[in-house]
PDB file of N, CA and C in Angstrom:
ATOM      1  N   MET A   1      -3.975  16.874  -7.635  1.00 83.00           N
ATOM      2  CA  MET A   1      -5.355  16.626  -7.873  1.00 83.00           C
ATOM      3  C   MET A   1      -5.466  15.807  -9.151  1.00 83.00           C
ATOM      4  N   VAL A   2      -6.294  14.798  -9.113  1.00 80.00           N
ATOM      5  CA  VAL A   2      -6.520  13.960 -10.288  1.00 80.00           C
ATOM      6  C   VAL A   2      -7.892  14.296 -10.835  1.00 80.00           C
ATOM      7  N   TRP A   3      -7.931  14.660 -12.106  1.00 82.00           N
ATOM      8  CA  TRP A   3      -9.182  15.041 -12.747  1.00 82.00           C
ATOM      9  C   TRP A   3      -9.442  14.190 -13.975  1.00 82.00           C
ATOM     10  N   ASP A   4     -10.717  13.984 -14.216  1.00 82.00           N
ATOM     11  CA  ASP A   4     -11.096  13.426 -15.509  1.00 82.00           C
ATOM     12  C   ASP A   4     -11.112  14.584 -16.503  1.00 82.00           C
ATOM     13  N   ARG A   5     -11.560  14.336 -17.673  1.00 83.00           N
ATOM     14  CA  ARG A   5     -11.509  15.383 -18.701  1.00 83.00           C
ATOM     15  C   ARG A   5     -12.850  16.090 -18.899  1.00 83.00           C
ATOM     16  N   LEU A   6     -13.581  16.246 -17.796  1.00 85.00           N
ATOM     17  CA  LEU A   6     -14.812  17.029 -17.831  1.00 85.00           C
ATOM     18  C   LEU A   6     -14.475  18.418 -18.359  1.00 85.00           C
ATOM     19  N   ASN A   7     -15.348  18.974 -19.185  1.00 85.00           N
ATOM     20  CA  ASN A   7     -15.020  20.246 -19.847  1.00 85.00           C
ATOM     21  C   ASN A   7     -14.652  21.354 -18.866  1.00 85.00           C
ATOM     22  N   THR A   8     -15.257  21.388 -17.683  1.00 86.00           N
ATOM     23  CA  THR A   8     -14.894  22.427 -16.715  1.00 86.00           C
ATOM     24  C   THR A   8     -13.511  22.191 -16.116  1.00 86.00           C
ATOM     25  N   HIS A   9     -13.057  20.944 -16.079  1.00 86.00           N
ATOM     26  CA  HIS A   9     -11.731  20.653 -15.538  1.00 86.00           C
ATOM     27  C   HIS A   9     -10.619  21.069 -16.497  1.00 86.00           C
ATOM     28  N   ILE A  10     -10.886  21.046 -17.786  1.00 87.00           N
ATOM     29  CA  ILE A  10      -9.832  21.359 -18.759  1.00 87.00           C
ATOM     30  C   ILE A  10     -10.021  22.734 -19.396  1.00 87.00           C
ATOM     31  N   SER A  11     -10.936  23.526 -18.855  1.00 92.00           N
ATOM     32  CA  SER A  11     -11.185  24.857 -19.416  1.00 92.00           C
ATOM     33  C   SER A  11      -9.988  25.775 -19.180  1.00 92.00           C
ATOM     34  N   LYS A  12      -9.894  26.827 -19.962  1.00 94.00           N
ATOM     35  CA  LYS A  12      -8.805  27.794 -19.811  1.00 94.00           C
ATOM     36  C   LYS A  12      -8.863  28.469 -18.451  1.00 94.00           C
ATOM     37  N   THR A  13     -10.074  28.704 -17.956  1.00 93.00           N
ATOM     38  CA  THR A  13     -10.219  29.322 -16.642  1.00 93.00           C
ATOM     39  C   THR A  13      -9.641  28.419 -15.561  1.00 93.00           C
ATOM     40  N   MET A  14      -9.961  27.137 -15.604  1.00 90.00           N
ATOM     41  CA  MET A  14      -9.464  26.203 -14.595  1.00 90.00           C
ATOM     42  C   MET A  14      -7.955  26.025 -14.718  1.00 90.00           C
ATOM     43  N   GLN A  15      -7.446  25.988 -15.939  1.00 91.00           N
ATOM     44  CA  GLN A  15      -6.005  25.875 -16.134  1.00 91.00           C
ATOM     45  C   GLN A  15      -5.289  27.077 -15.525  1.00 91.00           C
ATOM     46  N   ALA A  16      -5.863  28.271 -15.700  1.00 94.00           N
ATOM     47  CA  ALA A  16      -5.271  29.481 -15.132  1.00 94.00           C
ATOM     48  C   ALA A  16      -5.307  29.441 -13.607  1.00 94.00           C
ATOM     49  N   LEU A  17      -6.425  29.001 -13.032  1.00 92.00           N
ATOM     50  CA  LEU A  17      -6.535  28.907 -11.573  1.00 92.00           C
ATOM     51  C   LEU A  17      -5.508  27.926 -11.010  1.00 92.00           C
ATOM     52  N   ALA A  18      -5.326  26.808 -11.678  1.00 92.00           N
ATOM     53  CA  ALA A  18      -4.354  25.816 -11.216  1.00 92.00           C
ATOM     54  C   ALA A  18      -2.928  26.347 -11.363  1.00 92.00           C
ATOM     55  N   ALA A  19      -2.658  27.061 -12.442  1.00 93.00           N
ATOM     56  CA  ALA A  19      -1.312  27.583 -12.692  1.00 93.00           C
ATOM     57  C   ALA A  19      -0.903  28.620 -11.645  1.00 93.00           C
ATOM     58  N   GLU A  20      -1.862  29.317 -11.063  1.00 95.00           N
ATOM     59  CA  GLU A  20      -1.582  30.330 -10.042  1.00 95.00           C
ATOM     60  C   GLU A  20      -1.188  29.717  -8.703  1.00 95.00           C
ATOM     61  N   ARG A  21      -1.362  28.423  -8.542  1.00 94.00           N
ATOM     62  CA  ARG A  21      -1.114  27.749  -7.261  1.00 94.00           C
ATOM     63  C   ARG A  21       0.063  26.788  -7.402  1.00 94.00           C
ATOM     64  N   ASP A  22       1.226  27.243  -6.943  1.00 92.00           N
ATOM     65  CA  ASP A  22       2.439  26.432  -7.048  1.00 92.00           C
ATOM     66  C   ASP A  22       2.320  25.102  -6.312  1.00 92.00           C
ATOM     67  N   TRP A  23       1.544  25.064  -5.262  1.00 93.00           N
ATOM     68  CA  TRP A  23       1.414  23.869  -4.430  1.00 93.00           C
ATOM     69  C   TRP A  23       0.507  22.814  -5.056  1.00 93.00           C
ATOM     70  N   LEU A  24      -0.202  23.170  -6.110  1.00 91.00           N
ATOM     71  CA  LEU A  24      -1.184  22.266  -6.708  1.00 91.00           C
ATOM     72  C   LEU A  24      -0.614  21.574  -7.940  1.00 91.00           C
ATOM     73  N   THR A  25      -0.687  20.261  -7.941  1.00 89.00           N
ATOM     74  CA  THR A  25      -0.307  19.470  -9.108  1.00 89.00           C
ATOM     75  C   THR A  25      -1.572  18.837  -9.658  1.00 89.00           C
ATOM     76  N   VAL A  26      -1.862  19.077 -10.915  1.00 89.00           N
ATOM     77  CA  VAL A  26      -3.050  18.522 -11.560  1.00 89.00           C
ATOM     78  C   VAL A  26      -2.601  17.425 -12.522  1.00 89.00           C
ATOM     79  N   VAL A  27      -3.203  16.260 -12.380  1.00 85.00           N
ATOM     80  CA  VAL A  27      -2.940  15.140 -13.277  1.00 85.00           C
ATOM     81  C   VAL A  27      -4.255  14.808 -13.961  1.00 85.00           C
ATOM     82  N   LEU A  28      -4.267  14.845 -15.276  1.00 85.00           N
ATOM     83  CA  LEU A  28      -5.473  14.532 -16.031  1.00 85.00           C
ATOM     84  C   LEU A  28      -5.505  13.055 -16.395  1.00 85.00           C
ATOM     85  N   LEU A  29      -6.629  12.442 -16.144  1.00 82.00           N
ATOM     86  CA  LEU A  29      -6.819  11.055 -16.558  1.00 82.00           C
ATOM     87  C   LEU A  29      -7.017  10.990 -18.070  1.00 82.00           C
ATOM     88  N   PRO A  30      -6.737   9.863 -18.671  1.00 83.00           N
ATOM     89  CA  PRO A  30      -7.063   9.703 -20.092  1.00 83.00           C
ATOM     90  C   PRO A  30      -8.570   9.867 -20.309  1.00 83.00           C
ATOM     91  N   GLY A  31      -8.957  10.051 -21.553  1.00 78.00           N
ATOM     92  CA  GLY A  31     -10.359  10.295 -21.892  1.00 78.00           C
ATOM     93  C   GLY A  31     -11.328   9.289 -21.305  1.00 78.00           C
ATOM     94  N   TYR A  32     -11.019   8.009 -21.387  1.00 80.00           N
ATOM     95  CA  TYR A  32     -11.877   6.981 -20.794  1.00 80.00           C
ATOM     96  C   TYR A  32     -10.980   5.957 -20.146  1.00 80.00           C
ATOM     97  N   ALA A  33     -10.937   5.965 -18.822  1.00 80.00           N
ATOM     98  CA  ALA A  33     -10.048   5.062 -18.098  1.00 80.00           C
ATOM     99  C   ALA A  33     -10.681   4.641 -16.779  1.00 80.00           C
ATOM    100  N   PRO A  34     -11.753   3.851 -16.824  1.00 83.00           N
ATOM    101  CA  PRO A  34     -12.390   3.446 -15.565  1.00 83.00           C
ATOM    102  C   PRO A  34     -11.456   2.649 -14.664  1.00 83.00           C
ATOM    103  N   GLU A  35     -10.461   1.982 -15.240  1.00 86.00           N
ATOM    104  CA  GLU A  35      -9.524   1.202 -14.429  1.00 86.00           C
ATOM    105  C   GLU A  35      -8.621   2.093 -13.577  1.00 86.00           C
ATOM    106  N   LEU A  36      -8.560   3.386 -13.884  1.00 83.00           N
ATOM    107  CA  LEU A  36      -7.760   4.330 -13.104  1.00 83.00           C
ATOM    108  C   LEU A  36      -8.606   5.137 -12.127  1.00 83.00           C
ATOM    109  N   ASN A  37      -9.883   4.849 -12.050  1.00 83.00           N
ATOM    110  CA  ASN A  37     -10.786   5.613 -11.202  1.00 83.00           C
ATOM    111  C   ASN A  37     -11.235   4.748 -10.024  1.00 83.00           C
ATOM    112  N   PRO A  38     -10.762   5.054  -8.797  1.00 87.00           N
ATOM    113  CA  PRO A  38     -11.132   4.237  -7.648  1.00 87.00           C
ATOM    114  C   PRO A  38     -12.633   4.217  -7.372  1.00 87.00           C
ATOM    115  N   VAL A  39     -13.341   5.233  -7.823  1.00 87.00           N
ATOM    116  CA  VAL A  39     -14.792   5.281  -7.609  1.00 87.00           C
ATOM    117  C   VAL A  39     -15.489   4.156  -8.379  1.00 87.00           C
ATOM    118  N   GLU A  40     -14.919   3.756  -9.510  1.00 90.00           N
ATOM    119  CA  GLU A  40     -15.492   2.644 -10.267  1.00 90.00           C
ATOM    120  C   GLU A  40     -15.480   1.363  -9.430  1.00 90.00           C
ATOM    121  N   GLY A  41     -14.391   1.141  -8.685  1.00 90.00           N
ATOM    122  CA  GLY A  41     -14.316  -0.017  -7.807  1.00 90.00           C
ATOM    123  C   GLY A  41     -15.330   0.054  -6.685  1.00 90.00           C
ATOM    124  N   LEU A  42     -15.508   1.244  -6.148  1.00 92.00           N
ATOM    125  CA  LEU A  42     -16.501   1.438  -5.087  1.00 92.00           C
ATOM    126  C   LEU A  42     -17.903   1.105  -5.589  1.00 92.00           C
ATOM    127  N   TRP A  43     -18.279   1.628  -6.757  1.00 92.00           N
ATOM    128  CA  TRP A  43     -19.623   1.371  -7.277  1.00 92.00           C
ATOM    129  C   TRP A  43     -19.799  -0.096  -7.651  1.00 92.00           C
ATOM    130  N   ALA A  44     -18.750  -0.743  -8.153  1.00 92.00           N
ATOM    131  CA  ALA A  44     -18.848  -2.173  -8.454  1.00 92.00           C
ATOM    132  C   ALA A  44     -19.099  -2.958  -7.166  1.00 92.00           C
ATOM    133  N   HIS A  45     -18.425  -2.566  -6.088  1.00 92.00           N
ATOM    134  CA  HIS A  45     -18.613  -3.209  -4.786  1.00 92.00           C
ATOM    135  C   HIS A  45     -20.060  -3.029  -4.302  1.00 92.00           C
ATOM    136  N   ILE A  46     -20.559  -1.815  -4.401  1.00 92.00           N
ATOM    137  CA  ILE A  46     -21.936  -1.525  -3.965  1.00 92.00           C
ATOM    138  C   ILE A  46     -22.931  -2.302  -4.826  1.00 92.00           C
ATOM    139  N   LYS A  47     -22.718  -2.305  -6.143  1.00 91.00           N
ATOM    140  CA  LYS A  47     -23.662  -3.010  -7.032  1.00 91.00           C
ATOM    141  C   LYS A  47     -23.693  -4.502  -6.746  1.00 91.00           C
ATOM    142  N   ARG A  48     -22.530  -5.091  -6.453  1.00 91.00           N
ATOM    143  CA  ARG A  48     -22.506  -6.522  -6.098  1.00 91.00           C
ATOM    144  C   ARG A  48     -23.327  -6.777  -4.841  1.00 91.00           C
ATOM    145  N   SER A  49     -23.303  -5.841  -3.905  1.00 85.00           N
ATOM    146  CA  SER A  49     -24.053  -6.032  -2.664  1.00 85.00           C
ATOM    147  C   SER A  49     -25.558  -5.892  -2.880  1.00 85.00           C
ATOM    148  N   LEU A  50     -25.951  -5.353  -4.020  1.00 86.00           N
ATOM    149  CA  LEU A  50     -27.375  -5.164  -4.320  1.00 86.00           C
ATOM    150  C   LEU A  50     -27.936  -6.253  -5.238  1.00 86.00           C
ATOM    151  N   ALA A  51     -27.102  -7.217  -5.602  1.00 84.00           N
ATOM    152  CA  ALA A  51     -27.561  -8.275  -6.505  1.00 84.00           C
ATOM    153  C   ALA A  51     -28.763  -8.995  -5.903  1.00 84.00           C
ATOM    154  N   ASN A  52     -29.722  -9.284  -6.745  1.00 85.00           N
ATOM    155  CA  ASN A  52     -30.934 -10.007  -6.350  1.00 85.00           C
ATOM    156  C   ASN A  52     -31.739  -9.283  -5.275  1.00 85.00           C
ATOM    157  N   LEU A  53     -31.655  -7.972  -5.259  1.00 85.00           N
ATOM    158  CA  LEU A  53     -32.389  -7.185  -4.283  1.00 85.00           C
ATOM    159  C   LEU A  53     -33.499  -6.426  -5.008  1.00 85.00           C
ATOM    160  N   ALA A  54     -34.654  -6.410  -4.408  1.00 86.00           N
ATOM    161  CA  ALA A  54     -35.767  -5.643  -4.971  1.00 86.00           C
ATOM    162  C   ALA A  54     -36.291  -4.703  -3.897  1.00 86.00           C
ATOM    163  N   THR A  55     -36.436  -3.446  -4.242  1.00 86.00           N
ATOM    164  CA  THR A  55     -37.048  -2.496  -3.324  1.00 86.00           C
ATOM    165  C   THR A  55     -38.383  -2.066  -3.919  1.00 86.00           C
ATOM    166  N   ARG A  56     -39.262  -1.652  -3.056  1.00 90.00           N
ATOM    167  CA  ARG A  56     -40.588  -1.244  -3.540  1.00 90.00           C
ATOM    168  C   ARG A  56     -40.605   0.173  -4.073  1.00 90.00           C
ATOM    169  N   THR A  57     -39.735   1.026  -3.513  1.00 94.00           N
ATOM    170  CA  THR A  57     -39.737   2.421  -3.940  1.00 94.00           C
ATOM    171  C   THR A  57     -38.309   2.900  -4.179  1.00 94.00           C
ATOM    172  N   LEU A  58     -38.207   3.986  -4.903  1.00 93.00           N
ATOM    173  CA  LEU A  58     -36.911   4.608  -5.139  1.00 93.00           C
ATOM    174  C   LEU A  58     -36.338   5.122  -3.818  1.00 93.00           C
ATOM    175  N   GLY A  59     -37.199   5.584  -2.937  1.00 94.00           N
ATOM    176  CA  GLY A  59     -36.767   6.059  -1.625  1.00 94.00           C
ATOM    177  C   GLY A  59     -36.108   4.951  -0.810  1.00 94.00           C
ATOM    178  N   GLU A  60     -36.652   3.745  -0.872  1.00 92.00           N
ATOM    179  CA  GLU A  60     -36.042   2.612  -0.169  1.00 92.00           C
ATOM    180  C   GLU A  60     -34.655   2.313  -0.721  1.00 92.00           C
ATOM    181  N   LEU A  61     -34.527   2.356  -2.041  1.00 91.00           N
ATOM    182  CA  LEU A  61     -33.228   2.117  -2.671  1.00 91.00           C
ATOM    183  C   LEU A  61     -32.237   3.200  -2.263  1.00 91.00           C
ATOM    184  N   GLU A  62     -32.673   4.437  -2.275  1.00 93.00           N
ATOM    185  CA  GLU A  62     -31.792   5.540  -1.872  1.00 93.00           C
ATOM    186  C   GLU A  62     -31.340   5.369  -0.421  1.00 93.00           C
ATOM    187  N   SER A  63     -32.254   5.029   0.452  1.00 93.00           N
ATOM    188  CA  SER A  63     -31.932   4.826   1.857  1.00 93.00           C
ATOM    189  C   SER A  63     -30.915   3.697   2.035  1.00 93.00           C
ATOM    190  N   LEU A  64     -31.112   2.615   1.314  1.00 91.00           N
ATOM    191  CA  LEU A  64     -30.193   1.479   1.380  1.00 91.00           C
ATOM    192  C   LEU A  64     -28.805   1.868   0.885  1.00 91.00           C
ATOM    193  N   LEU A  65     -28.745   2.582  -0.228  1.00 92.00           N
ATOM    194  CA  LEU A  65     -27.456   3.021  -0.764  1.00 92.00           C
ATOM    195  C   LEU A  65     -26.746   3.950   0.212  1.00 92.00           C
ATOM    196  N   ARG A  66     -27.478   4.864   0.820  1.00 94.00           N
ATOM    197  CA  ARG A  66     -26.877   5.782   1.796  1.00 94.00           C
ATOM    198  C   ARG A  66     -26.293   5.018   2.982  1.00 94.00           C
ATOM    199  N   ARG A  67     -27.022   4.026   3.485  1.00 93.00           N
ATOM    200  CA  ARG A  67     -26.532   3.229   4.618  1.00 93.00           C
ATOM    201  C   ARG A  67     -25.262   2.466   4.242  1.00 93.00           C
ATOM    202  N   ARG A  68     -25.248   1.885   3.051  1.00 92.00           N
ATOM    203  CA  ARG A  68     -24.068   1.105   2.634  1.00 92.00           C
ATOM    204  C   ARG A  68     -22.856   2.001   2.390  1.00 92.00           C
ATOM    205  N   LEU A  69     -23.081   3.154   1.800  1.00 93.00           N
ATOM    206  CA  LEU A  69     -21.976   4.091   1.598  1.00 93.00           C
ATOM    207  C   LEU A  69     -21.466   4.619   2.934  1.00 93.00           C
ATOM    208  N   LYS A  70     -22.367   4.920   3.850  1.00 95.00           N
ATOM    209  CA  LYS A  70     -21.980   5.395   5.188  1.00 95.00           C
ATOM    210  C   LYS A  70     -21.139   4.340   5.899  1.00 95.00           C
ATOM    211  N   ALA A  71     -21.557   3.083   5.811  1.00 92.00           N
ATOM    212  CA  ALA A  71     -20.800   1.997   6.445  1.00 92.00           C
ATOM    213  C   ALA A  71     -19.404   1.867   5.834  1.00 92.00           C
ATOM    214  N   LEU A  72     -19.290   2.068   4.538  1.00 92.00           N
ATOM    215  CA  LEU A  72     -17.991   1.949   3.866  1.00 92.00           C
ATOM    216  C   LEU A  72     -17.014   3.036   4.293  1.00 92.00           C
ATOM    217  N   GLN A  73     -17.505   4.187   4.662  1.00 91.00           N
ATOM    218  CA  GLN A  73     -16.583   5.277   4.988  1.00 91.00           C
ATOM    219  C   GLN A  73     -15.725   4.955   6.205  1.00 91.00           C
ATOM    220  N   TYR A  74     -16.136   3.997   7.011  1.00 92.00           N
ATOM    221  CA  TYR A  74     -15.363   3.595   8.187  1.00 92.00           C
ATOM    222  C   TYR A  74     -14.494   2.367   7.929  1.00 92.00           C
ATOM    223  N   ARG A  75     -14.529   1.837   6.734  1.00 92.00           N
ATOM    224  CA  ARG A  75     -13.747   0.645   6.388  1.00 92.00           C
ATOM    225  C   ARG A  75     -12.585   1.056   5.492  1.00 92.00           C
ATOM    226  N   HIS A  76     -11.591   1.655   6.112  1.00 90.00           N
ATOM    227  CA  HIS A  76     -10.474   2.231   5.370  1.00 90.00           C
ATOM    228  C   HIS A  76      -9.708   1.203   4.560  1.00 90.00           C
ATOM    229  N   ASN A  77      -9.679  -0.036   5.036  1.00 91.00           N
ATOM    230  CA  ASN A  77      -8.964  -1.066   4.285  1.00 91.00           C
ATOM    231  C   ASN A  77      -9.639  -1.338   2.944  1.00 91.00           C
ATOM    232  N   ILE A  78     -10.951  -1.320   2.912  1.00 91.00           N
ATOM    233  CA  ILE A  78     -11.667  -1.528   1.653  1.00 91.00           C
ATOM    234  C   ILE A  78     -11.485  -0.320   0.741  1.00 91.00           C
ATOM    235  N   LEU A  79     -11.629   0.884   1.295  1.00 89.00           N
ATOM    236  CA  LEU A  79     -11.452   2.089   0.485  1.00 89.00           C
ATOM    237  C   LEU A  79     -10.034   2.161  -0.077  1.00 89.00           C
ATOM    238  N   GLY A  80      -9.053   1.809   0.733  1.00 88.00           N
ATOM    239  CA  GLY A  80      -7.675   1.782   0.248  1.00 88.00           C
ATOM    240  C   GLY A  80      -7.484   0.758  -0.856  1.00 88.00           C
ATOM    241  N   GLY A  81      -8.230  -0.333  -0.771  1.00 91.00           N
ATOM    242  CA  GLY A  81      -8.160  -1.357  -1.812  1.00 91.00           C
ATOM    243  C   GLY A  81      -8.637  -0.859  -3.161  1.00 91.00           C
ATOM    244  N   PHE A  82      -9.635   0.031  -3.151  1.00 90.00           N
ATOM    245  CA  PHE A  82     -10.111   0.595  -4.419  1.00 90.00           C
ATOM    246  C   PHE A  82      -9.015   1.421  -5.074  1.00 90.00           C
ATOM    247  N   LEU A  83      -8.260   2.173  -4.265  1.00 88.00           N
ATOM    248  CA  LEU A  83      -7.146   2.952  -4.798  1.00 88.00           C
ATOM    249  C   LEU A  83      -6.020   2.026  -5.248  1.00 88.00           C
ATOM    250  N   THR A  84      -5.698   1.032  -4.443  1.00 90.00           N
ATOM    251  CA  THR A  84      -4.640   0.080  -4.785  1.00 90.00           C
ATOM    252  C   THR A  84      -4.968  -0.632  -6.098  1.00 90.00           C
ATOM    253  N   GLY A  85      -6.235  -0.946  -6.310  1.00 89.00           N
ATOM    254  CA  GLY A  85      -6.655  -1.630  -7.526  1.00 89.00           C
ATOM    255  C   GLY A  85      -6.386  -0.845  -8.792  1.00 89.00           C
ATOM    256  N   THR A  86      -6.244   0.465  -8.676  1.00 88.00           N
ATOM    257  CA  THR A  86      -5.952   1.299  -9.843  1.00 88.00           C
ATOM    258  C   THR A  86      -4.470   1.279 -10.202  1.00 88.00           C
ATOM    259  N   GLY A  87      -3.619   0.904  -9.236  1.00 86.00           N
ATOM    260  CA  GLY A  87      -2.172   0.975  -9.450  1.00 86.00           C
ATOM    261  C   GLY A  87      -1.636   2.379  -9.261  1.00 86.00           C
ATOM    262  N   LEU A  88      -2.495   3.314  -8.847  1.00 78.00           N
ATOM    263  CA  LEU A  88      -2.064   4.697  -8.619  1.00 78.00           C
ATOM    264  C   LEU A  88      -1.601   4.846  -7.181  1.00 78.00           C
ATOM    265  N   ALA A  89      -0.835   5.897  -6.911  1.00 76.00           N
ATOM    266  CA  ALA A  89      -0.368   6.202  -5.558  1.00 76.00           C
ATOM    267  C   ALA A  89      -0.740   7.627  -5.224  1.00 76.00           C
ATOM    268  N   LEU A  90      -0.773   7.930  -3.943  1.00 72.00           N
ATOM    269  CA  LEU A  90      -1.082   9.297  -3.512  1.00 72.00           C
ATOM    270  C   LEU A  90       0.158  10.178  -3.459  1.00 72.00           C
ATOM    271  N   ASP A  91       1.286   9.661  -3.913  1.00 74.00           N
ATOM    272  CA  ASP A  91       2.520  10.446  -3.925  1.00 74.00           C
ATOM    273  C   ASP A  91       2.454  11.497  -5.019  1.00 74.00           C
ATOM    274  N   ARG A  92       3.174  12.569  -4.816  1.00 65.00           N
ATOM    275  CA  ARG A  92       3.253  13.622  -5.826  1.00 65.00           C
ATOM    276  C   ARG A  92       4.037  13.111  -7.032  1.00 65.00           C
ATOM    277  N   PRO A  93       3.522  13.274  -8.243  1.00 61.00           N
ATOM    278  CA  PRO A  93       4.240  12.789  -9.429  1.00 61.00           C
ATOM    279  C   PRO A  93       5.515  13.602  -9.679  1.00 61.00           C
ATOM    280  N   ASN A  94       6.483  12.973 -10.311  1.00 62.00           N
ATOM    281  CA  ASN A  94       7.743  13.674 -10.629  1.00 62.00           C
ATOM    282  C   ASN A  94       7.589  14.486 -11.883  1.00 62.00           C
TER     283      ASN A  94
END
């Protein structure tokens, strides 16, 4: 599992829960490392698709974002590209 350094992720309680599970490997990201977070690539992609777009209501914007995110979930090559862009792999670390 890859975690950022959110206080609940690095708490003593969470460390104890992770330590009890031999099958779980936790890797902590550095304090600020957007280049290692595939979600940053996803949001950059979505934001580029919204350039020069104006909606009348927040509800319209939410609906548009939901449709675009839903469409992306079926485009595995693009989602894989966000992970590839980080230089990280899904392999278990040594």
